[in-house]
mmCIF file with all atom_site columns, N, CA and C in Angstrom:
data_model
loop_
_atom_site.group_PDB
_atom_site.id
_atom_site.type_symbol
_atom_site.label_atom_id
_atom_site.label_alt_id
_atom_site.label_comp_id
_atom_site.label_asym_id
_atom_site.label_entity_id
_atom_site.label_seq_id
_atom_site.pdbx_PDB_ins_code
_atom_site.Cartn_x
_atom_site.Cartn_y
_atom_site.Cartn_z
_atom_site.occupancy
_atom_site.B_iso_or_equiv
_atom_site.pdbx_formal_charge
_atom_site.auth_seq_id
_atom_site.auth_comp_id
_atom_site.auth_asym_id
_atom_site.auth_atom_id
_atom_site.pdbx_PDB_model_num
ATOM 1   N N  . UNK A 1 1  ? 31.878  0.840  12.505  1.00 0.00 ? 1  UNK A N  1
ATOM 2   C CA . UNK A 1 1  ? 31.042  2.021  12.339  1.00 0.00 ? 1  UNK A CA 1
ATOM 3   C C  . UNK A 1 1  ? 30.434  2.357  13.703  1.00 0.00 ? 1  UNK A C  1
ATOM 4   N N  . UNK A 1 2  ? 30.505  3.628  14.050  1.00 0.00 ? 2  UNK A N  1
ATOM 5   C CA . UNK A 1 2  ? 29.956  4.057  15.333  1.00 0.00 ? 2  UNK A CA 1
ATOM 6   C C  . UNK A 1 2  ? 28.446  4.221  15.228  1.00 0.00 ? 2  UNK A C  1
ATOM 7   N N  . UNK A 1 3  ? 27.806  4.316  16.359  1.00 0.00 ? 3  UNK A N  1
ATOM 8   C CA . UNK A 1 3  ? 26.359  4.513  16.385  1.00 0.00 ? 3  UNK A CA 1
ATOM 9   C C  . UNK A 1 3  ? 25.982  5.832  15.720  1.00 0.00 ? 3  UNK A C  1
ATOM 10  N N  . UNK A 1 4  ? 26.801  6.851  15.936  1.00 0.00 ? 4  UNK A N  1
ATOM 11  C CA . UNK A 1 4  ? 26.521  8.160  15.324  1.00 0.00 ? 4  UNK A CA 1
ATOM 12  C C  . UNK A 1 4  ? 26.623  8.089  13.805  1.00 0.00 ? 4  UNK A C  1
ATOM 13  N N  . UNK A 1 5  ? 27.633  7.364  13.309  1.00 0.00 ? 5  UNK A N  1
ATOM 14  C CA . UNK A 1 5  ? 27.789  7.215  11.856  1.00 0.00 ? 5  UNK A CA 1
ATOM 15  C C  . UNK A 1 5  ? 26.623  6.435  11.262  1.00 0.00 ? 5  UNK A C  1
ATOM 16  N N  . UNK A 1 6  ? 26.197  5.401  11.951  1.00 0.00 ? 6  UNK A N  1
ATOM 17  C CA . UNK A 1 6  ? 25.067  4.599  11.475  1.00 0.00 ? 6  UNK A CA 1
ATOM 18  C C  . UNK A 1 6  ? 23.784  5.429  11.441  1.00 0.00 ? 6  UNK A C  1
ATOM 19  N N  . UNK A 1 7  ? 23.564  6.225  12.481  1.00 0.00 ? 7  UNK A N  1
ATOM 20  C CA . UNK A 1 7  ? 22.389  7.095  12.522  1.00 0.00 ? 7  UNK A CA 1
ATOM 21  C C  . UNK A 1 7  ? 22.434  8.105  11.379  1.00 0.00 ? 7  UNK A C  1
ATOM 22  N N  . UNK A 1 8  ? 23.599  8.685  11.119  1.00 0.00 ? 8  UNK A N  1
ATOM 23  C CA . UNK A 1 8  ? 23.748  9.636  10.014  1.00 0.00 ? 8  UNK A CA 1
ATOM 24  C C  . UNK A 1 8  ? 23.455  8.960  8.684   1.00 0.00 ? 8  UNK A C  1
ATOM 25  N N  . UNK A 1 9  ? 23.903  7.737  8.521   1.00 0.00 ? 9  UNK A N  1
ATOM 26  C CA . UNK A 1 9  ? 23.668  6.978  7.289   1.00 0.00 ? 9  UNK A CA 1
ATOM 27  C C  . UNK A 1 9  ? 22.166  6.709  7.099   1.00 0.00 ? 9  UNK A C  1
ATOM 28  N N  . UNK A 1 10 ? 21.498  6.307  8.158   1.00 0.00 ? 10 UNK A N  1
ATOM 29  C CA . UNK A 1 10 ? 20.059  6.039  8.087   1.00 0.00 ? 10 UNK A CA 1
ATOM 30  C C  . UNK A 1 10 ? 19.275  7.314  7.787   1.00 0.00 ? 10 UNK A C  1
ATOM 31  N N  . UNK A 1 11 ? 19.664  8.409  8.424   1.00 0.00 ? 11 UNK A N  1
ATOM 32  C CA . UNK A 1 11 ? 18.992  9.687  8.204   1.00 0.00 ? 11 UNK A CA 1
ATOM 33  C C  . UNK A 1 11 ? 19.167  10.139 6.758   1.00 0.00 ? 11 UNK A C  1
ATOM 34  N N  . UNK A 1 12 ? 20.361  9.991  6.229   1.00 0.00 ? 12 UNK A N  1
ATOM 35  C CA . UNK A 1 12 ? 20.616  10.364 4.832   1.00 0.00 ? 12 UNK A CA 1
ATOM 36  C C  . UNK A 1 12 ? 19.772  9.514  3.886   1.00 0.00 ? 12 UNK A C  1
ATOM 37  N N  . UNK A 1 13 ? 19.630  8.234  4.193   1.00 0.00 ? 13 UNK A N  1
ATOM 38  C CA . UNK A 1 13 ? 18.793  7.360  3.370   1.00 0.00 ? 13 UNK A CA 1
ATOM 39  C C  . UNK A 1 13 ? 17.336  7.774  3.406   1.00 0.00 ? 13 UNK A C  1
ATOM 40  N N  . UNK A 1 14 ? 16.864  8.167  4.592   1.00 0.00 ? 14 UNK A N  1
ATOM 41  C CA . UNK A 1 14 ? 15.482  8.648  4.717   1.00 0.00 ? 14 UNK A CA 1
ATOM 42  C C  . UNK A 1 14 ? 15.267  9.898  3.871   1.00 0.00 ? 14 UNK A C  1
ATOM 43  N N  . UNK A 1 15 ? 16.229  10.808 3.910   1.00 0.00 ? 15 UNK A N  1
ATOM 44  C CA . UNK A 1 15 ? 16.107  12.039 3.121   1.00 0.00 ? 15 UNK A CA 1
ATOM 45  C C  . UNK A 1 15 ? 16.073  11.740 1.624   1.00 0.00 ? 15 UNK A C  1
ATOM 46  N N  . UNK A 1 16 ? 16.887  10.791 1.187   1.00 0.00 ? 16 UNK A N  1
ATOM 47  C CA . UNK A 1 16 ? 16.896  10.428 -0.242  1.00 0.00 ? 16 UNK A CA 1
ATOM 48  C C  . UNK A 1 16 ? 15.554  9.817  -0.648  1.00 0.00 ? 16 UNK A C  1
ATOM 49  N N  . UNK A 1 17 ? 15.004  8.934  0.189   1.00 0.00 ? 17 UNK A N  1
ATOM 50  C CA . UNK A 1 17 ? 13.694  8.325  -0.112  1.00 0.00 ? 17 UNK A CA 1
ATOM 51  C C  . UNK A 1 17 ? 12.593  9.377  -0.164  1.00 0.00 ? 17 UNK A C  1
ATOM 52  N N  . UNK A 1 18 ? 12.614  10.315 0.786   1.00 0.00 ? 18 UNK A N  1
ATOM 53  C CA . UNK A 1 18 ? 11.611  11.378 0.795   1.00 0.00 ? 18 UNK A CA 1
ATOM 54  C C  . UNK A 1 18 ? 11.729  12.248 -0.449  1.00 0.00 ? 18 UNK A C  1
ATOM 55  N N  . UNK A 1 19 ? 12.952  12.543 -0.855  1.00 0.00 ? 19 UNK A N  1
ATOM 56  C CA . UNK A 1 19 ? 13.160  13.358 -2.056  1.00 0.00 ? 19 UNK A CA 1
ATOM 57  C C  . UNK A 1 19 ? 12.641  12.635 -3.300  1.00 0.00 ? 19 UNK A C  1
ATOM 58  N N  . UNK A 1 20 ? 12.910  11.332 -3.391  1.00 0.00 ? 20 UNK A N  1
ATOM 59  C CA . UNK A 1 20 ? 12.404  10.564 -4.539  1.00 0.00 ? 20 UNK A CA 1
ATOM 60  C C  . UNK A 1 20 ? 10.880  10.547 -4.544  1.00 0.00 ? 20 UNK A C  1
ATOM 61  N N  . UNK A 1 21 ? 10.270  10.389 -3.373  1.00 0.00 ? 21 UNK A N  1
ATOM 62  C CA . UNK A 1 21 ? 8.802   10.379 -3.291  1.00 0.00 ? 21 UNK A CA 1
ATOM 63  C C  . UNK A 1 21 ? 8.228   11.732 -3.711  1.00 0.00 ? 21 UNK A C  1
ATOM 64  N N  . UNK A 1 22 ? 8.818   12.822 -3.224  1.00 0.00 ? 22 UNK A N  1
ATOM 65  C CA . UNK A 1 22 ? 8.345   14.151 -3.615  1.00 0.00 ? 22 UNK A CA 1
ATOM 66  C C  . UNK A 1 22 ? 8.473   14.348 -5.123  1.00 0.00 ? 22 UNK A C  1
ATOM 67  N N  . UNK A 1 23 ? 9.592   13.924 -5.699  1.00 0.00 ? 23 UNK A N  1
ATOM 68  C CA . UNK A 1 23 ? 9.782   14.044 -7.146  1.00 0.00 ? 23 UNK A CA 1
ATOM 69  C C  . UNK A 1 23 ? 8.742   13.242 -7.913  1.00 0.00 ? 23 UNK A C  1
ATOM 70  N N  . UNK A 1 24 ? 8.459   12.036 -7.456  1.00 0.00 ? 24 UNK A N  1
ATOM 71  C CA . UNK A 1 24 ? 7.461   11.194 -8.125  1.00 0.00 ? 24 UNK A CA 1
ATOM 72  C C  . UNK A 1 24 ? 6.083   11.841 -8.064  1.00 0.00 ? 24 UNK A C  1
ATOM 73  N N  . UNK A 1 25 ? 5.737   12.418 -6.919  1.00 0.00 ? 25 UNK A N  1
ATOM 74  C CA . UNK A 1 25 ? 4.438   13.076 -6.792  1.00 0.00 ? 25 UNK A CA 1
ATOM 75  C C  . UNK A 1 25 ? 4.365   14.322 -7.670  1.00 0.00 ? 25 UNK A C  1
ATOM 76  N N  . UNK A 1 26 ? 5.455   15.085 -7.744  1.00 0.00 ? 26 UNK A N  1
ATOM 77  C CA . UNK A 1 26 ? 5.476   16.260 -8.633  1.00 0.00 ? 26 UNK A CA 1
ATOM 78  C C  . UNK A 1 26 ? 5.282   15.847 -10.083 1.00 0.00 ? 26 UNK A C  1
ATOM 79  N N  . UNK A 1 27 ? 5.911   14.738 -10.480 1.00 0.00 ? 27 UNK A N  1
ATOM 80  C CA . UNK A 1 27 ? 5.770   14.260 -11.847 1.00 0.00 ? 27 UNK A CA 1
ATOM 81  C C  . UNK A 1 27 ? 4.333   13.856 -12.160 1.00 0.00 ? 27 UNK A C  1
ATOM 82  N N  . UNK A 1 28 ? 3.581   13.494 -11.133 1.00 0.00 ? 28 UNK A N  1
ATOM 83  C CA . UNK A 1 28 ? 2.166   13.161 -11.316 1.00 0.00 ? 28 UNK A CA 1
ATOM 84  C C  . UNK A 1 28 ? 1.287   14.409 -11.325 1.00 0.00 ? 28 UNK A C  1
ATOM 85  N N  . UNK A 1 29 ? 1.918   15.590 -11.197 1.00 0.00 ? 29 UNK A N  1
ATOM 86  C CA . UNK A 1 29 ? 1.167   16.835 -11.235 1.00 0.00 ? 29 UNK A CA 1
ATOM 87  C C  . UNK A 1 29 ? 0.682   17.311 -9.875  1.00 0.00 ? 29 UNK A C  1
ATOM 88  N N  . UNK A 1 30 ? 1.147   16.691 -8.818  1.00 0.00 ? 30 UNK A N  1
ATOM 89  C CA . UNK A 1 30 ? 0.714   17.084 -7.488  1.00 0.00 ? 30 UNK A CA 1
ATOM 90  C C  . UNK A 1 30 ? 1.629   18.187 -6.960  1.00 0.00 ? 30 UNK A C  1
ATOM 91  N N  . UNK A 1 31 ? 1.112   18.973 -6.013  1.00 0.00 ? 31 UNK A N  1
ATOM 92  C CA . UNK A 1 31 ? 1.894   20.026 -5.370  1.00 0.00 ? 31 UNK A CA 1
ATOM 93  C C  . UNK A 1 31 ? 1.850   19.819 -3.864  1.00 0.00 ? 31 UNK A C  1
ATOM 94  N N  . UNK A 1 32 ? 2.887   20.302 -3.194  1.00 0.00 ? 32 UNK A N  1
ATOM 95  C CA . UNK A 1 32 ? 2.962   20.168 -1.740  1.00 0.00 ? 32 UNK A CA 1
ATOM 96  C C  . UNK A 1 32 ? 2.428   21.441 -1.106  1.00 0.00 ? 32 UNK A C  1
ATOM 97  N N  . UNK A 1 33 ? 1.592   21.283 -0.078  1.00 0.00 ? 33 UNK A N  1
ATOM 98  C CA . UNK A 1 33 ? 1.012   22.417 0.628   1.00 0.00 ? 33 UNK A CA 1
ATOM 99  C C  . UNK A 1 33 ? 0.977   22.097 2.114   1.00 0.00 ? 33 UNK A C  1
ATOM 100 N N  . UNK A 1 34 ? 1.496   22.975 2.929   1.00 0.00 ? 34 UNK A N  1
ATOM 101 C CA . UNK A 1 34 ? 1.435   22.767 4.374   1.00 0.00 ? 34 UNK A CA 1
ATOM 102 C C  . UNK A 1 34 ? 0.084   23.250 4.891   1.00 0.00 ? 34 UNK A C  1
ATOM 103 N N  . UNK A 1 35 ? -0.513  22.453 5.752   1.00 0.00 ? 35 UNK A N  1
ATOM 104 C CA . UNK A 1 35 ? -1.813  22.795 6.323   1.00 0.00 ? 35 UNK A CA 1
ATOM 105 C C  . UNK A 1 35 ? -1.738  22.605 7.827   1.00 0.00 ? 35 UNK A C  1
ATOM 106 N N  . UNK A 1 36 ? -2.162  23.599 8.564   1.00 0.00 ? 36 UNK A N  1
ATOM 107 C CA . UNK A 1 36 ? -2.202  23.498 10.018  1.00 0.00 ? 36 UNK A CA 1
ATOM 108 C C  . UNK A 1 36 ? -3.585  23.024 10.422  1.00 0.00 ? 36 UNK A C  1
ATOM 109 N N  . UNK A 1 37 ? -3.635  21.988 11.254  1.00 0.00 ? 37 UNK A N  1
ATOM 110 C CA . UNK A 1 37 ? -4.897  21.407 11.701  1.00 0.00 ? 37 UNK A CA 1
ATOM 111 C C  . UNK A 1 37 ? -5.013  21.510 13.213  1.00 0.00 ? 37 UNK A C  1
ATOM 112 N N  . UNK A 1 38 ? -6.238  21.639 13.689  1.00 0.00 ? 38 UNK A N  1
ATOM 113 C CA . UNK A 1 38 ? -6.450  21.584 15.135  1.00 0.00 ? 38 UNK A CA 1
ATOM 114 C C  . UNK A 1 38 ? -6.268  20.135 15.585  1.00 0.00 ? 38 UNK A C  1
ATOM 115 N N  . UNK A 1 39 ? -6.008  19.954 16.850  1.00 0.00 ? 39 UNK A N  1
ATOM 116 C CA . UNK A 1 39 ? -5.856  18.601 17.392  1.00 0.00 ? 39 UNK A CA 1
ATOM 117 C C  . UNK A 1 39 ? -7.135  17.796 17.179  1.00 0.00 ? 39 UNK A C  1
ATOM 118 N N  . UNK A 1 40 ? -8.283  18.448 17.308  1.00 0.00 ? 40 UNK A N  1
ATOM 119 C CA . UNK A 1 40 ? -9.564  17.769 17.129  1.00 0.00 ? 40 UNK A CA 1
ATOM 120 C C  . UNK A 1 40 ? -9.716  17.261 15.689  1.00 0.00 ? 40 UNK A C  1
ATOM 121 N N  . UNK A 1 41 ? -9.361  18.086 14.721  1.00 0.00 ? 41 UNK A N  1
ATOM 122 C CA . UNK A 1 41 ? -9.449  17.673 13.317  1.00 0.00 ? 41 UNK A CA 1
ATOM 123 C C  . UNK A 1 41 ? -8.470  16.540 13.035  1.00 0.00 ? 41 UNK A C  1
ATOM 124 N N  . UNK A 1 42 ? -7.256  16.656 13.559  1.00 0.00 ? 42 UNK A N  1
ATOM 125 C CA . UNK A 1 42 ? -6.259  15.593 13.375  1.00 0.00 ? 42 UNK A CA 1
ATOM 126 C C  . UNK A 1 42 ? -6.771  14.275 13.951  1.00 0.00 ? 42 UNK A C  1
ATOM 127 N N  . UNK A 1 43 ? -7.396  14.335 15.112  1.00 0.00 ? 43 UNK A N  1
ATOM 128 C CA . UNK A 1 43 ? -7.938  13.124 15.728  1.00 0.00 ? 43 UNK A CA 1
ATOM 129 C C  . UNK A 1 43 ? -9.038  12.509 14.870  1.00 0.00 ? 43 UNK A C  1
ATOM 130 N N  . UNK A 1 44 ? -9.894  13.346 14.281  1.00 0.00 ? 44 UNK A N  1
ATOM 131 C CA . UNK A 1 44 ? -10.956 12.841 13.402  1.00 0.00 ? 44 UNK A CA 1
ATOM 132 C C  . UNK A 1 44 ? -10.368 12.170 12.163  1.00 0.00 ? 44 UNK A C  1
ATOM 133 N N  . UNK A 1 45 ? -9.341  12.785 11.614  1.00 0.00 ? 45 UNK A N  1
ATOM 134 C CA . UNK A 1 45 ? -8.672  12.199 10.444  1.00 0.00 ? 45 UNK A CA 1
ATOM 135 C C  . UNK A 1 45 ? -8.040  10.862 10.820  1.00 0.00 ? 45 UNK A C  1
ATOM 136 N N  . UNK A 1 46 ? -7.340  10.840 11.947  1.00 0.00 ? 46 UNK A N  1
ATOM 137 C CA . UNK A 1 46 ? -6.693  9.600  12.387  1.00 0.00 ? 46 UNK A CA 1
ATOM 138 C C  . UNK A 1 46 ? -7.719  8.496  12.626  1.00 0.00 ? 46 UNK A C  1
ATOM 139 N N  . UNK A 1 47 ? -8.874  8.869  13.137  1.00 0.00 ? 47 UNK A N  1
ATOM 140 C CA . UNK A 1 47 ? -9.944  7.883  13.353  1.00 0.00 ? 47 UNK A CA 1
ATOM 141 C C  . UNK A 1 47 ? -10.421 7.318  12.014  1.00 0.00 ? 47 UNK A C  1
ATOM 142 N N  . UNK A 1 48 ? -10.595 8.179  11.020  1.00 0.00 ? 48 UNK A N  1
ATOM 143 C CA . UNK A 1 48 ? -11.016 7.724  9.693   1.00 0.00 ? 48 UNK A CA 1
ATOM 144 C C  . UNK A 1 48 ? -9.974  6.800  9.074   1.00 0.00 ? 48 UNK A C  1
ATOM 145 N N  . UNK A 1 49 ? -8.696  7.072  9.322   1.00 0.00 ? 49 UNK A N  1
ATOM 146 C CA . UNK A 1 49 ? -7.623  6.212  8.821   1.00 0.00 ? 49 UNK A CA 1
ATOM 147 C C  . UNK A 1 49 ? -7.694  4.854  9.501   1.00 0.00 ? 49 UNK A C  1
ATOM 148 N N  . UNK A 1 50 ? -7.868  4.857  10.813  1.00 0.00 ? 50 UNK A N  1
ATOM 149 C CA . UNK A 1 50 ? -7.982  3.599  11.560  1.00 0.00 ? 50 UNK A CA 1
ATOM 150 C C  . UNK A 1 50 ? -9.166  2.764  11.085  1.00 0.00 ? 50 UNK A C  1
ATOM 151 N N  . UNK A 1 51 ? -10.248 3.431  10.694  1.00 0.00 ? 51 UNK A N  1
ATOM 152 C CA . UNK A 1 51 ? -11.437 2.733  10.207  1.00 0.00 ? 51 UNK A CA 1
ATOM 153 C C  . UNK A 1 51 ? -11.271 2.231  8.778   1.00 0.00 ? 51 UNK A C  1
ATOM 154 N N  . UNK A 1 52 ? -10.158 2.622  8.132   1.00 0.00 ? 52 UNK A N  1
ATOM 155 C CA . UNK A 1 52 ? -9.877  2.146  6.783   1.00 0.00 ? 52 UNK A CA 1
ATOM 156 C C  . UNK A 1 52 ? -10.437 3.012  5.672   1.00 0.00 ? 52 UNK A C  1
ATOM 157 N N  . UNK A 1 53 ? -10.959 4.194  6.002   1.00 0.00 ? 53 UNK A N  1
ATOM 158 C CA . UNK A 1 53 ? -11.490 5.090  4.958   1.00 0.00 ? 53 UNK A CA 1
ATOM 159 C C  . UNK A 1 53 ? -10.381 5.675  4.104   1.00 0.00 ? 53 UNK A C  1
ATOM 160 N N  . UNK A 1 54 ? -9.227  5.918  4.716   1.00 0.00 ? 54 UNK A N  1
ATOM 161 C CA . UNK A 1 54 ? -8.103  6.528  4.022   1.00 0.00 ? 54 UNK A CA 1
ATOM 162 C C  . UNK A 1 54 ? -6.824  5.801  4.397   1.00 0.00 ? 54 UNK A C  1
ATOM 163 N N  . UNK A 1 55 ? -5.824  5.877  3.513   1.00 0.00 ? 55 UNK A N  1
ATOM 164 C CA . UNK A 1 55 ? -4.529  5.255  3.782   1.00 0.00 ? 55 UNK A CA 1
ATOM 165 C C  . UNK A 1 55 ? -3.673  6.108  4.709   1.00 0.00 ? 55 UNK A C  1
ATOM 166 N N  . UNK A 1 56 ? -3.808  7.440  4.588   1.00 0.00 ? 56 UNK A N  1
ATOM 167 C CA . UNK A 1 56 ? -2.956  8.350  5.359   1.00 0.00 ? 56 UNK A CA 1
ATOM 168 C C  . UNK A 1 56 ? -3.623  9.719  5.463   1.00 0.00 ? 56 UNK A C  1
ATOM 169 N N  . UNK A 1 57 ? -2.995  10.607 6.222   1.00 0.00 ? 57 UNK A N  1
ATOM 170 C CA . UNK A 1 57 ? -3.560  11.948 6.430   1.00 0.00 ? 57 UNK A CA 1
ATOM 171 C C  . UNK A 1 57 ? -3.624  12.741 5.129   1.00 0.00 ? 57 UNK A C  1
ATOM 172 N N  . UNK A 1 58 ? -2.605  12.599 4.308   1.00 0.00 ? 58 UNK A N  1
ATOM 173 C CA . UNK A 1 58 ? -2.577  13.346 3.049   1.00 0.00 ? 58 UNK A CA 1
ATOM 174 C C  . UNK A 1 58 ? -3.792  12.998 2.193   1.00 0.00 ? 58 UNK A C  1
ATOM 175 N N  . UNK A 1 59 ? -4.085  11.722 2.089   1.00 0.00 ? 59 UNK A N  1
ATOM 176 C CA . UNK A 1 59 ? -5.235  11.277 1.303   1.00 0.00 ? 59 UNK A CA 1
ATOM 177 C C  . UNK A 1 59 ? -6.541  11.818 1.895   1.00 0.00 ? 59 UNK A C  1
ATOM 178 N N  . UNK A 1 60 ? -6.655  11.805 3.207   1.00 0.00 ? 60 UNK A N  1
ATOM 179 C CA . UNK A 1 60 ? -7.868  12.285 3.870   1.00 0.00 ? 60 UNK A CA 1
ATOM 180 C C  . UNK A 1 60 ? -8.063  13.789 3.666   1.00 0.00 ? 60 UNK A C  1
ATOM 181 N N  . UNK A 1 61 ? -6.989  14.556 3.823   1.00 0.00 ? 61 UNK A N  1
ATOM 182 C CA . UNK A 1 61 ? -7.091  16.004 3.652   1.00 0.00 ? 61 UNK A CA 1
ATOM 183 C C  . UNK A 1 61 ? -7.403  16.347 2.200   1.00 0.00 ? 61 UNK A C  1
ATOM 184 N N  . UNK A 1 62 ? -6.783  15.649 1.262   1.00 0.00 ? 62 UNK A N  1
ATOM 185 C CA . UNK A 1 62 ? -7.061  15.887 -0.158  1.00 0.00 ? 62 UNK A CA 1
ATOM 186 C C  . UNK A 1 62 ? -8.531  15.617 -0.466  1.00 0.00 ? 62 UNK A C  1
ATOM 187 N N  . UNK A 1 63 ? -9.055  14.514 0.039   1.00 0.00 ? 63 UNK A N  1
ATOM 188 C CA . UNK A 1 63 ? -10.470 14.178 -0.187  1.00 0.00 ? 63 UNK A CA 1
ATOM 189 C C  . UNK A 1 63 ? -11.382 15.251 0.410   1.00 0.00 ? 63 UNK A C  1
ATOM 190 N N  . UNK A 1 64 ? -11.079 15.676 1.637   1.00 0.00 ? 64 UNK A N  1
ATOM 191 C CA . UNK A 1 64 ? -11.922 16.664 2.310   1.00 0.00 ? 64 UNK A CA 1
ATOM 192 C C  . UNK A 1 64 ? -11.939 17.991 1.555   1.00 0.00 ? 64 UNK A C  1
ATOM 193 N N  . UNK A 1 65 ? -10.779 18.438 1.117   1.00 0.00 ? 65 UNK A N  1
ATOM 194 C CA . UNK A 1 65 ? -10.723 19.702 0.384   1.00 0.00 ? 65 UNK A CA 1
ATOM 195 C C  . UNK A 1 65 ? -11.410 19.600 -0.969  1.00 0.00 ? 65 UNK A C  1
ATOM 196 N N  . UNK A 1 66 ? -11.134 18.542 -1.698  1.00 0.00 ? 66 UNK A N  1
ATOM 197 C CA . UNK A 1 66 ? -11.763 18.370 -3.014  1.00 0.00 ? 66 UNK A CA 1
ATOM 198 C C  . UNK A 1 66 ? -13.278 18.278 -2.876  1.00 0.00 ? 66 UNK A C  1
ATOM 199 N N  . UNK A 1 67 ? -13.746 17.541 -1.890  1.00 0.00 ? 67 UNK A N  1
ATOM 200 C CA . UNK A 1 67 ? -15.188 17.400 -1.673  1.00 0.00 ? 67 UNK A CA 1
ATOM 201 C C  . UNK A 1 67 ? -15.821 18.736 -1.314  1.00 0.00 ? 67 UNK A C  1
ATOM 202 N N  . UNK A 1 68 ? -15.155 19.480 -0.462  1.00 0.00 ? 68 UNK A N  1
ATOM 203 C CA . UNK A 1 68 ? -15.681 20.775 -0.036  1.00 0.00 ? 68 UNK A CA 1
ATOM 204 C C  . UNK A 1 68 ? -15.813 21.742 -1.210  1.00 0.00 ? 68 UNK A C  1
ATOM 205 N N  . UNK A 1 69 ? -14.768 21.836 -2.014  1.00 0.00 ? 69 UNK A N  1
ATOM 206 C CA . UNK A 1 69 ? -14.796 22.769 -3.123  1.00 0.00 ? 69 UNK A CA 1
ATOM 207 C C  . UNK A 1 69 ? -15.701 22.281 -4.253  1.00 0.00 ? 69 UNK A C  1
ATOM 208 N N  . UNK A 1 70 ? -15.838 20.977 -4.434  1.00 0.00 ? 70 UNK A N  1
ATOM 209 C CA . UNK A 1 70 ? -16.755 20.451 -5.444  1.00 0.00 ? 70 UNK A CA 1
ATOM 210 C C  . UNK A 1 70 ? -18.191 20.794 -5.070  1.00 0.00 ? 70 UNK A C  1
ATOM 211 N N  . UNK A 1 71 ? -18.551 20.686 -3.799  1.00 0.00 ? 71 UNK A N  1
ATOM 212 C CA . UNK A 1 71 ? -19.892 21.033 -3.329  1.00 0.00 ? 71 UNK A CA 1
ATOM 213 C C  . UNK A 1 71 ? -20.143 22.518 -3.510  1.00 0.00 ? 71 UNK A C  1
ATOM 214 N N  . UNK A 1 72 ? -19.152 23.328 -3.187  1.00 0.00 ? 72 UNK A N  1
ATOM 215 C CA . UNK A 1 72 ? -19.274 24.768 -3.312  1.00 0.00 ? 72 UNK A CA 1
ATOM 216 C C  . UNK A 1 72 ? -19.505 25.161 -4.774  1.00 0.00 ? 72 UNK A C  1
ATOM 217 N N  . UNK A 1 73 ? -18.823 24.489 -5.681  1.00 0.00 ? 73 UNK A N  1
ATOM 218 C CA . UNK A 1 73 ? -18.929 24.799 -7.104  1.00 0.00 ? 73 UNK A CA 1
ATOM 219 C C  . UNK A 1 73 ? -20.328 24.478 -7.627  1.00 0.00 ? 73 UNK A C  1
ATOM 220 N N  . UNK A 1 74 ? -20.912 23.353 -7.151  1.00 0.00 ? 74 UNK A N  1
ATOM 221 C CA . UNK A 1 74 ? -22.253 22.992 -7.615  1.00 0.00 ? 74 UNK A CA 1
ATOM 222 C C  . UNK A 1 74 ? -23.318 23.889 -7.019  1.00 0.00 ? 74 UNK A C  1
ATOM 223 N N  . UNK A 1 75 ? -23.009 24.572 -5.925  1.00 0.00 ? 75 UNK A N  1
ATOM 224 C CA . UNK A 1 75 ? -23.972 25.463 -5.284  1.00 0.00 ? 75 UNK A CA 1
ATOM 225 C C  . UNK A 1 75 ? -24.001 26.813 -5.963  1.00 0.00 ? 75 UNK A C  1
ATOM 226 N N  . UNK A 1 76 ? -22.989 27.161 -6.769  1.00 0.00 ? 76 UNK A N  1
ATOM 227 C CA . UNK A 1 76 ? -22.923 28.489 -7.405  1.00 0.00 ? 76 UNK A CA 1
ATOM 228 C C  . UNK A 1 76 ? -23.834 28.585 -8.599  1.00 0.00 ? 76 UNK A C  1
#
């Protein structure tokens, strides 16, 4: 097997794993949303992850949005 064939095989495996993960999350009722962040915000999120507050960026962004809208709802 050539290096190119091996790389193609690994890439295909990554795509299959990502597809399975997306399907599992959809089955849990979650939706995918792209969010653009400033470098400063990304750095703050990464710092919180390093400190152990969150497992990953997705978890941190979900918490931040839910917290923000929950506060807004109680203020109305």
